[in-house]
Short mmCIF file of C-alpha atoms in Angstrom, two decimals:
data_model
loop_
_atom_site.label_atom_id
_atom_site.label_comp_id
_atom_site.label_asym_id
_atom_site.label_seq_id
_atom_site.Cartn_x
_atom_site.Cartn_y
_atom_site.Cartn_z
CA UNK A 20 -123.90 44.52 -4.30
CA UNK A 21 -126.69 45.18 -1.67
CA UNK A 22 -125.28 46.45 1.36
CA UNK A 23 -126.39 47.09 5.04
CA UNK A 24 -124.69 49.96 7.04
CA UNK A 25 -124.44 49.42 10.73
CA UNK A 26 -123.84 52.08 13.39
CA UNK A 27 -122.55 50.78 16.82
CA UNK A 28 -120.21 47.67 15.79
CA UNK A 29 -119.94 46.01 19.33
CA UNK A 30 -120.29 42.58 20.58
CA UNK A 31 -123.84 42.28 20.45
CA UNK A 32 -124.00 43.29 16.83
CA UNK A 33 -121.32 41.00 15.88
CA UNK A 34 -123.17 38.02 17.75
CA UNK A 35 -126.67 38.85 16.54
CA UNK A 36 -127.61 40.88 13.40
CA UNK A 37 -124.00 40.16 11.69
CA UNK A 38 -124.56 36.49 12.52
CA UNK A 39 -128.06 36.40 11.17
CA UNK A 40 -127.26 38.19 8.06
CA UNK A 41 -124.35 35.83 7.52
CA UNK A 42 -126.42 32.80 7.76
CA UNK A 43 -129.18 34.42 5.58
CA UNK A 44 -126.81 33.97 2.47
CA UNK A 45 -126.91 36.08 -0.52
CA UNK A 46 -124.62 38.87 -1.59
CA UNK A 47 -125.27 41.23 1.27
CA UNK A 48 -122.38 43.00 2.97
CA UNK A 49 -121.95 45.11 5.91
CA UNK A 50 -120.31 48.33 6.26
CA UNK A 51 -119.53 48.45 9.96
CA UNK A 52 -119.36 51.90 11.94
CA UNK A 53 -117.56 51.71 15.14
CA UNK A 54 -118.73 54.77 17.23
CA UNK A 55 -115.72 55.68 19.20
CA UNK A 56 -113.92 52.46 20.28
CA UNK A 57 -110.72 53.05 18.41
CA UNK A 58 -108.91 49.90 19.68
CA UNK A 59 -111.85 47.72 18.56
CA UNK A 60 -111.68 49.21 15.16
CA UNK A 61 -108.03 48.84 14.57
CA UNK A 62 -108.47 45.22 15.90
CA UNK A 63 -111.18 44.49 13.38
CA UNK A 64 -109.30 46.33 10.77
CA UNK A 65 -106.10 44.26 11.28
CA UNK A 66 -108.40 41.22 10.30
CA UNK A 67 -110.39 42.77 7.41
CA UNK A 68 -113.45 42.95 9.65
CA UNK A 69 -113.64 39.19 9.99
CA UNK A 70 -113.81 37.58 13.65
CA UNK A 71 -114.76 34.13 15.43
CA UNK A 72 -117.90 33.92 17.27
CA UNK A 73 -117.97 31.33 20.28
CA UNK A 74 -121.56 30.02 20.77
CA UNK A 75 -121.80 28.58 24.33
CA UNK A 76 -124.75 26.13 25.08
CA UNK A 77 -125.26 23.11 27.39
CA UNK A 78 -123.29 20.96 24.78
CA UNK A 79 -120.29 22.97 25.07
CA UNK A 80 -118.86 25.81 22.80
CA UNK A 81 -118.78 25.74 18.99
CA UNK A 82 -116.87 28.50 16.89
CA UNK A 83 -117.98 30.06 13.63
CA UNK A 84 -115.89 32.50 11.50
CA UNK A 85 -117.93 35.66 10.52
CA UNK A 86 -116.68 37.64 7.62
CA UNK A 87 -119.46 39.74 6.30
CA UNK A 88 -117.90 43.23 7.38
CA UNK A 89 -116.13 44.33 4.22
CA UNK A 90 -115.96 47.93 5.22
CA UNK A 91 -115.27 49.52 8.44
CA UNK A 92 -115.56 53.33 9.56
CA UNK A 93 -114.59 54.93 12.92
CA UNK A 94 -117.42 57.42 13.43
CA UNK A 95 -115.36 59.77 15.98
CA UNK A 96 -112.56 59.93 13.61
CA UNK A 97 -114.59 60.77 10.53
CA UNK A 98 -118.23 61.49 11.04
CA UNK A 99 -118.53 62.77 7.33
CA UNK A 100 -117.36 59.59 6.02
CA UNK A 101 -120.18 57.93 7.85
CA UNK A 102 -122.74 60.32 6.54
CA UNK A 103 -121.53 59.78 2.93
CA UNK A 104 -121.96 56.02 3.54
CA UNK A 105 -125.57 56.58 4.51
CA UNK A 106 -126.25 58.31 1.23
CA UNK A 107 -124.58 55.63 -0.75
CA UNK A 108 -127.28 53.99 -2.93
CA UNK A 109 -125.76 50.51 -2.24
CA UNK A 110 -126.99 50.77 1.28
CA UNK A 111 -130.51 49.48 1.39
CA UNK A 112 -130.79 48.97 5.02
CA UNK A 113 -129.19 50.98 8.04
CA UNK A 114 -129.18 48.90 11.36
CA UNK A 115 -128.35 50.62 14.89
CA UNK A 116 -127.16 49.05 18.12
CA UNK A 117 -126.20 52.41 20.02
CA UNK A 118 -127.77 51.46 23.52
CA UNK A 119 -130.53 53.34 24.95
CA UNK A 120 -128.47 56.44 25.99
CA UNK A 121 -127.70 56.85 22.28
CA UNK A 122 -131.18 57.84 21.33
CA UNK A 123 -131.07 60.77 23.58
CA UNK A 124 -134.65 60.35 24.51
CA UNK A 125 -136.73 62.53 26.96
CA UNK A 126 -139.15 61.17 29.35
CA UNK A 127 -141.92 61.42 26.61
CA UNK A 128 -140.05 59.10 24.25
CA UNK A 129 -139.08 62.10 21.93
CA UNK A 130 -135.81 63.49 21.11
CA UNK A 131 -134.45 65.86 24.01
CA UNK A 132 -133.07 68.94 22.21
CA UNK A 133 -131.35 69.87 25.78
CA UNK A 134 -129.35 66.75 25.78
CA UNK A 135 -125.54 67.63 25.58
CA UNK A 136 -124.64 65.45 22.80
CA UNK A 137 -127.66 66.62 20.52
CA UNK A 138 -127.00 70.40 21.49
CA UNK A 139 -123.28 69.93 20.62
CA UNK A 140 -124.28 68.41 17.25
CA UNK A 141 -126.70 71.26 16.25
CA UNK A 142 -124.08 73.95 17.32
CA UNK A 143 -120.97 72.22 16.00
CA UNK A 144 -121.95 69.71 13.45
CA UNK A 145 -123.11 65.94 13.60
CA UNK A 146 -120.87 63.60 15.55
CA UNK A 147 -123.86 61.58 17.45
CA UNK A 148 -125.28 58.46 15.57
CA UNK A 149 -128.82 60.15 15.62
CA UNK A 150 -127.10 63.48 13.89
CA UNK A 151 -125.21 61.54 11.46
CA UNK A 152 -128.31 59.54 10.57
CA UNK A 153 -130.55 62.37 10.07
CA UNK A 154 -127.90 64.46 7.75
CA UNK A 155 -127.34 61.15 5.62
CA UNK A 156 -131.05 60.27 5.43
CA UNK A 157 -131.69 63.98 4.21
CA UNK A 158 -129.40 63.69 1.29
CA UNK A 159 -130.71 60.34 0.26
CA UNK A 160 -133.02 59.77 -2.84
CA UNK A 161 -133.08 55.99 -2.78
CA UNK A 162 -135.55 54.04 -0.50
CA UNK A 163 -133.94 52.72 2.69
CA UNK A 164 -135.17 50.96 5.80
CA UNK A 165 -133.77 51.87 9.12
CA UNK A 166 -133.93 49.35 11.74
CA UNK A 167 -133.17 49.88 15.63
CA UNK A 168 -131.82 46.80 17.30
CA UNK A 169 -131.84 48.25 20.77
CA UNK A 170 -133.86 47.20 23.73
CA UNK A 171 -136.36 50.15 23.74
CA UNK A 172 -139.94 49.63 23.46
CA UNK A 173 -141.49 50.91 20.01
CA UNK A 174 -137.82 51.48 19.05
CA UNK A 175 -138.61 51.93 15.33
CA UNK A 176 -141.24 54.72 16.12
CA UNK A 177 -139.01 56.30 18.68
CA UNK A 178 -135.98 56.30 16.33
CA UNK A 179 -138.35 57.67 13.48
CA UNK A 180 -139.41 60.47 16.00
CA UNK A 181 -135.74 61.38 17.21
CA UNK A 182 -134.83 61.59 13.50
CA UNK A 183 -137.64 63.77 12.62
CA UNK A 184 -137.02 66.10 15.65
CA UNK A 185 -133.50 66.35 14.89
CA UNK A 186 -133.98 67.11 11.44
CA UNK A 187 -136.62 69.79 12.29
CA UNK A 188 -134.22 71.45 14.57
CA UNK A 189 -131.39 71.29 12.04
CA UNK A 190 -133.30 72.54 9.00
CA UNK A 191 -132.98 69.23 7.26
CA UNK A 192 -135.67 67.78 4.86
CA UNK A 193 -136.36 63.98 4.47
CA UNK A 194 -137.92 63.29 1.12
CA UNK A 195 -136.74 59.85 0.49
CA UNK A 196 -139.02 56.75 0.95
CA UNK A 197 -137.62 55.80 4.41
CA UNK A 198 -139.33 53.16 6.78
CA UNK A 199 -138.46 52.60 10.49
CA UNK A 200 -140.09 48.92 11.43
CA UNK A 201 -140.04 48.05 15.04
CA UNK A 202 -138.05 45.20 15.98
CA UNK A 203 -137.18 42.92 19.21
CA UNK A 204 -133.82 41.39 19.53
CA UNK A 205 -132.65 38.81 22.23
CA UNK A 206 -129.30 37.06 22.61
CA UNK A 207 -127.09 37.10 25.68
CA UNK A 208 -123.55 38.46 24.91
CA UNK A 209 -121.16 38.59 27.86
CA UNK A 210 -117.86 40.44 28.06
CA UNK A 211 -115.33 38.19 26.63
CA UNK A 212 -112.57 36.86 29.12
CA UNK A 213 -109.11 36.01 28.36
CA UNK A 214 -109.78 32.43 29.15
CA UNK A 215 -112.46 32.45 26.67
CA UNK A 216 -110.43 34.14 23.98
CA UNK A 217 -107.77 31.56 24.46
CA UNK A 218 -110.32 28.81 24.06
CA UNK A 219 -111.71 30.07 20.79
CA UNK A 220 -108.21 30.55 19.58
CA UNK A 221 -107.28 26.97 20.63
CA UNK A 222 -110.38 25.64 18.66
CA UNK A 223 -109.57 27.49 15.41
CA UNK A 224 -105.89 27.16 15.53
CA UNK A 225 -104.82 30.66 15.33
CA UNK A 226 -105.07 34.19 17.10
CA UNK A 227 -108.20 36.34 16.82
CA UNK A 228 -107.85 39.81 18.41
CA UNK A 229 -111.56 40.58 18.08
CA UNK A 230 -113.51 37.10 19.06
CA UNK A 231 -117.02 37.30 20.57
CA UNK A 232 -118.80 35.09 22.83
CA UNK A 233 -122.72 34.43 22.92
CA UNK A 234 -125.13 32.00 24.12
CA UNK A 235 -126.91 29.20 21.65
CA UNK A 236 -130.28 30.94 21.91
CA UNK A 237 -130.81 33.94 19.42
CA UNK A 238 -134.22 35.67 18.47
CA UNK A 239 -134.79 38.51 16.18
CA UNK A 240 -138.42 39.73 15.17
CA UNK A 241 -138.88 42.64 12.82
CA UNK A 242 -142.07 44.29 11.69
CA UNK A 243 -142.94 43.70 8.23
CA UNK A 244 -142.30 47.43 7.03
CA UNK A 245 -139.43 47.56 4.61
CA UNK A 246 -138.98 50.44 2.10
CA UNK A 247 -136.95 48.30 -0.25
CA UNK A 248 -134.76 45.05 -0.45
CA UNK A 249 -133.42 43.21 2.33
CA UNK A 250 -131.74 40.13 3.17
CA UNK A 251 -133.84 36.86 3.22
CA UNK A 252 -133.40 36.88 7.15
CA UNK A 253 -136.30 34.12 7.23
CA UNK A 254 -133.51 31.53 6.20
CA UNK A 255 -131.65 32.44 9.38
CA UNK A 256 -134.46 31.96 11.81
CA UNK A 257 -135.64 35.79 11.70
CA UNK A 258 -139.48 36.33 12.11
CA UNK A 259 -141.00 38.90 9.90
CA UNK A 260 -144.24 39.81 11.77
CA UNK A 261 -147.23 42.34 11.29
CA UNK A 262 -146.90 43.50 14.85
CA UNK A 263 -143.71 43.01 17.11
CA UNK A 264 -145.24 44.96 20.47
CA UNK A 265 -146.21 41.82 22.27
CA UNK A 266 -143.07 39.90 21.45
CA UNK A 267 -141.10 43.17 22.70
CA UNK A 268 -143.21 43.56 25.90
CA UNK A 269 -142.81 39.85 26.69
CA UNK A 270 -138.95 40.18 26.61
CA UNK A 271 -138.84 43.43 28.49
CA UNK A 272 -141.06 42.52 31.29
CA UNK A 273 -139.68 38.82 31.70
CA UNK A 274 -136.28 38.34 30.55
CA UNK A 275 -134.87 42.14 31.01
CA UNK A 276 -136.97 42.69 34.22
CA UNK A 277 -135.37 39.64 35.51
CA UNK A 278 -131.98 40.56 34.58
CA UNK A 279 -132.08 43.94 36.16
CA UNK A 280 -133.62 42.46 39.28
CA UNK A 281 -130.78 39.89 39.49
CA UNK A 282 -128.05 42.47 38.59
CA UNK A 283 -128.86 44.76 41.69
CA UNK A 284 -129.98 42.25 44.19
CA UNK A 285 -127.48 39.90 43.17
CA UNK A 286 -124.50 42.32 43.56
CA UNK A 287 -125.91 43.35 46.81
CA UNK A 288 -125.96 39.80 47.97
CA UNK A 289 -122.11 39.27 46.83
CA UNK A 290 -122.72 37.61 43.52
CA UNK A 291 -120.71 38.20 40.30
CA UNK A 292 -122.59 36.28 37.56
CA UNK A 293 -126.07 35.77 36.35
CA UNK A 294 -125.76 31.97 37.21
CA UNK A 295 -124.72 32.49 40.59
CA UNK A 296 -127.71 35.06 41.30
CA UNK A 297 -130.14 32.58 39.71
CA UNK A 298 -128.91 29.70 41.73
CA UNK A 299 -129.68 31.86 44.92
CA UNK A 300 -133.02 30.34 46.38
CA UNK A 301 -134.04 33.82 47.54
CA UNK A 302 -133.44 35.73 44.20
CA UNK A 303 -134.72 32.59 42.03
CA UNK A 304 -137.92 33.07 44.30
CA UNK A 305 -137.83 36.76 43.63
CA UNK A 306 -137.62 36.19 39.89
CA UNK A 307 -140.54 33.79 39.94
CA UNK A 308 -142.70 36.30 41.69
CA UNK A 309 -141.73 39.04 39.36
CA UNK A 310 -142.70 37.06 36.48
CA UNK A 311 -145.95 36.35 37.90
CA UNK A 312 -146.49 40.09 38.27
CA UNK A 313 -145.44 40.67 34.74
CA UNK A 314 -147.65 37.88 33.24
CA UNK A 315 -150.72 40.03 34.28
CA UNK A 316 -149.64 42.82 32.06
CA UNK A 317 -148.97 41.06 29.04
CA UNK A 318 -151.84 40.35 26.29
CA UNK A 319 -153.74 37.30 26.48
CA UNK A 320 -152.46 36.18 22.95
CA UNK A 321 -149.09 35.38 24.77
CA UNK A 322 -150.38 33.21 27.42
CA UNK A 323 -150.23 29.95 25.73
CA UNK A 324 -146.58 30.02 25.56
CA UNK A 325 -145.44 31.80 28.50
CA UNK A 326 -144.82 28.58 30.84
CA UNK A 327 -142.22 27.50 28.18
CA UNK A 328 -140.88 30.80 27.82
CA UNK A 329 -140.27 30.93 31.53
CA UNK A 330 -138.47 27.58 31.46
CA UNK A 331 -136.23 28.55 28.48
CA UNK A 332 -135.04 31.69 30.38
CA UNK A 333 -134.45 29.79 33.50
CA UNK A 334 -132.16 27.32 31.43
CA UNK A 335 -130.32 30.38 29.72
CA UNK A 336 -129.73 32.00 33.13
CA UNK A 337 -128.19 28.97 34.71
CA UNK A 338 -125.58 28.20 31.96
CA UNK A 339 -122.46 28.40 34.23
CA UNK A 340 -119.99 28.67 31.28
CA UNK A 341 -121.44 32.00 30.05
CA UNK A 342 -120.32 33.88 32.92
CA UNK A 343 -122.54 36.68 32.32
CA UNK A 344 -121.35 39.42 34.40
CA UNK A 345 -124.16 41.29 36.77
CA UNK A 346 -122.08 44.57 36.40
CA UNK A 347 -122.56 44.54 32.76
CA UNK A 348 -126.33 44.55 33.05
CA UNK A 349 -126.43 46.95 35.80
CA UNK A 350 -125.21 49.82 33.64
CA UNK A 351 -127.76 52.54 32.93
CA UNK A 352 -130.45 51.48 35.28
CA UNK A 353 -132.43 54.87 35.03
CA UNK A 354 -132.85 54.15 31.14
CA UNK A 355 -133.71 50.47 31.52
CA UNK A 356 -135.98 50.42 34.41
CA UNK A 357 -138.71 52.77 32.81
CA UNK A 358 -139.25 49.90 30.08
CA UNK A 359 -138.67 46.97 32.11
CA UNK A 360 -140.20 47.57 35.76
CA UNK A 361 -142.47 50.62 35.54
CA UNK A 362 -144.92 48.94 33.35
CA UNK A 363 -145.34 46.17 35.67
CA UNK A 364 -145.88 48.52 38.65
CA UNK A 365 -148.61 50.17 36.69
CA UNK A 366 -150.32 46.81 35.86
CA UNK A 367 -153.70 45.89 36.83
CA UNK A 368 -152.75 44.30 40.28
CA UNK A 369 -150.41 45.18 43.19
CA UNK A 370 -146.81 44.42 42.20
CA UNK A 371 -144.56 44.21 45.44
CA UNK A 372 -141.82 42.35 43.82
CA UNK A 373 -141.29 44.85 41.14
CA UNK A 374 -141.14 47.53 43.68
CA UNK A 375 -138.47 45.35 45.44
CA UNK A 376 -136.70 45.32 42.10
CA UNK A 377 -136.82 48.95 41.93
CA UNK A 378 -135.70 49.13 45.47
CA UNK A 379 -132.64 46.96 44.70
CA UNK A 380 -131.67 49.62 42.06
CA UNK A 381 -131.94 52.19 44.70
CA UNK A 382 -130.16 50.24 47.37
CA UNK A 383 -127.31 49.59 44.69
CA UNK A 384 -126.89 53.03 43.88
CA UNK A 385 -126.60 54.06 47.61
CA UNK A 386 -124.01 51.04 47.98
CA UNK A 387 -121.98 52.45 45.24
CA UNK A 388 -122.15 55.92 46.38
CA UNK A 389 -121.42 55.32 49.94
CA UNK A 390 -118.43 53.27 48.89
CA UNK A 391 -117.12 55.75 46.83
CA UNK A 392 -117.49 53.98 43.59
CA UNK A 393 -118.64 55.43 40.26
CA UNK A 394 -122.31 55.25 39.01
CA UNK A 395 -122.27 53.70 35.70
CA UNK A 396 -125.56 55.41 34.38
CA UNK A 397 -126.36 58.14 31.53
CA UNK A 398 -127.58 60.10 34.25
CA UNK A 399 -124.92 59.48 36.75
CA UNK A 400 -124.41 63.29 37.67
CA UNK A 401 -128.16 63.72 38.38
CA UNK A 402 -128.23 60.44 40.36
CA UNK A 403 -125.05 61.40 42.40
CA UNK A 404 -126.58 64.70 43.09
CA UNK A 405 -129.61 63.30 44.42
CA UNK A 406 -127.70 60.89 46.54
CA UNK A 407 -125.57 63.57 47.85
CA UNK A 408 -128.10 66.02 48.42
CA UNK A 409 -130.53 64.57 51.00
CA UNK A 410 -130.60 62.49 53.82
CA UNK A 411 -134.26 61.86 53.66
CA UNK A 412 -134.50 58.28 51.93
CA UNK A 413 -138.27 58.67 51.23
CA UNK A 414 -137.41 61.85 49.14
CA UNK A 415 -134.46 60.14 47.52
CA UNK A 416 -136.92 57.25 46.68
CA UNK A 417 -139.18 59.73 45.30
CA UNK A 418 -136.76 61.57 43.07
CA UNK A 419 -135.30 58.29 41.72
CA UNK A 420 -138.81 57.00 40.96
CA UNK A 421 -139.53 60.15 39.06
CA UNK A 422 -136.16 59.70 36.99
CA UNK A 423 -137.37 56.30 35.81
CA UNK A 424 -140.85 57.58 35.03
CA UNK A 425 -143.02 56.64 38.18
CA UNK A 426 -145.14 59.76 37.92
CA UNK A 427 -146.37 60.87 41.58
CA UNK A 428 -146.25 57.51 43.35
CA UNK A 429 -148.09 57.87 46.72
CA UNK A 430 -146.51 58.35 49.96
CA UNK A 431 -147.50 54.94 51.12
CA UNK A 432 -145.71 53.39 47.98
CA UNK A 433 -142.81 55.49 48.89
CA UNK A 434 -142.41 54.33 52.28
CA UNK A 435 -142.84 50.86 51.17
CA UNK A 436 -140.13 51.08 48.69
CA UNK A 437 -137.86 53.01 51.47
CA UNK A 438 -138.59 50.16 53.86
CA UNK A 439 -137.27 47.71 51.09
CA UNK A 440 -134.15 49.79 50.63
CA UNK A 441 -133.27 49.90 54.21
CA UNK A 442 -133.81 45.84 54.44
CA UNK A 443 -131.51 45.41 51.40
CA UNK A 444 -128.70 47.79 52.78
CA UNK A 445 -128.53 45.87 56.01
CA UNK A 446 -128.08 42.66 54.18
CA UNK A 447 -125.00 44.18 52.14
#
């Protein structure tokens, strides 16, 4: 039986890749690897890997039962079992949703060998997703396709570089036919609430300890670069294309950039959910201006469809029943903004709204720090150190700008950024 092994079983994977694969039909099954969430692992195990997916649209809620995960592993409990599963010849495709931080990338997009998790792996044995993947692939002889499904620009190429860098450092050799296609994924998957859980259970007539909620819209675009067999994903709406980059760029600089701006500016304005922030006239205007700036950085080949794409995003953002938490989007800004906003700042024209979006992030961090609340970011310790170690706002802005990949912004640019931060803090 052909098999996918997925690293990082969570809500997004279960709402997106698993859903598309189940709808594609055929004999494909998924070995699901939960990285460290033992509670989720046990809940899924108690249901033999099956769960109900609630799909929320303007017409209400529909529910589908997804039963494509027939094997489950907990990586934190048995990393060797995960490595052995990667080696298994039945596995034709490996997919990953481990979030940006799971790739342990440096500013250059290559593996950061000084990263604490990578250093620990090299010293004590593999436990991170990247290390387990490298060790498993080094023992393979059969072809395999490895597909990143995380919101990282050129995710396939960066994953390939990370695996290669780790393998070199660990003295491993990759000899099998392995491909790393780039992908673009899009489906909003909010944290599920008890109310939604009860709504799904009421609809299906039985309890479910691991349901998922998602929106009706779903998009998955994969580069046509496969080392071996794959599901017939096209039957489930997946697009297989020669080049993913332009679609990925559109999503990062329109949907994801707007999400980040709404998250930080929306939380500062007292909103909790995406639909509330998007309904705020000032924030809505900010999103539209950000999109105007981002459009100027996109390839001409996308221009014909941008107006429709923007309208679709507005509709998605305004679905009240989704109740998409801004705090969920606000996590790991230091990793996300370098992909979502920095390219807009470096665009062909001045981008004052992109600067305001970055200022919203800085103001949000200051607000969290001054309130004694934790900063939810992969670089939290570095950020807190910057905030605590300087009273000069321009210097703080310069340090945080460097953290997200803005190389040597001018003093005038930083002063504008500082002024925007001050304005936002006064309104908090």
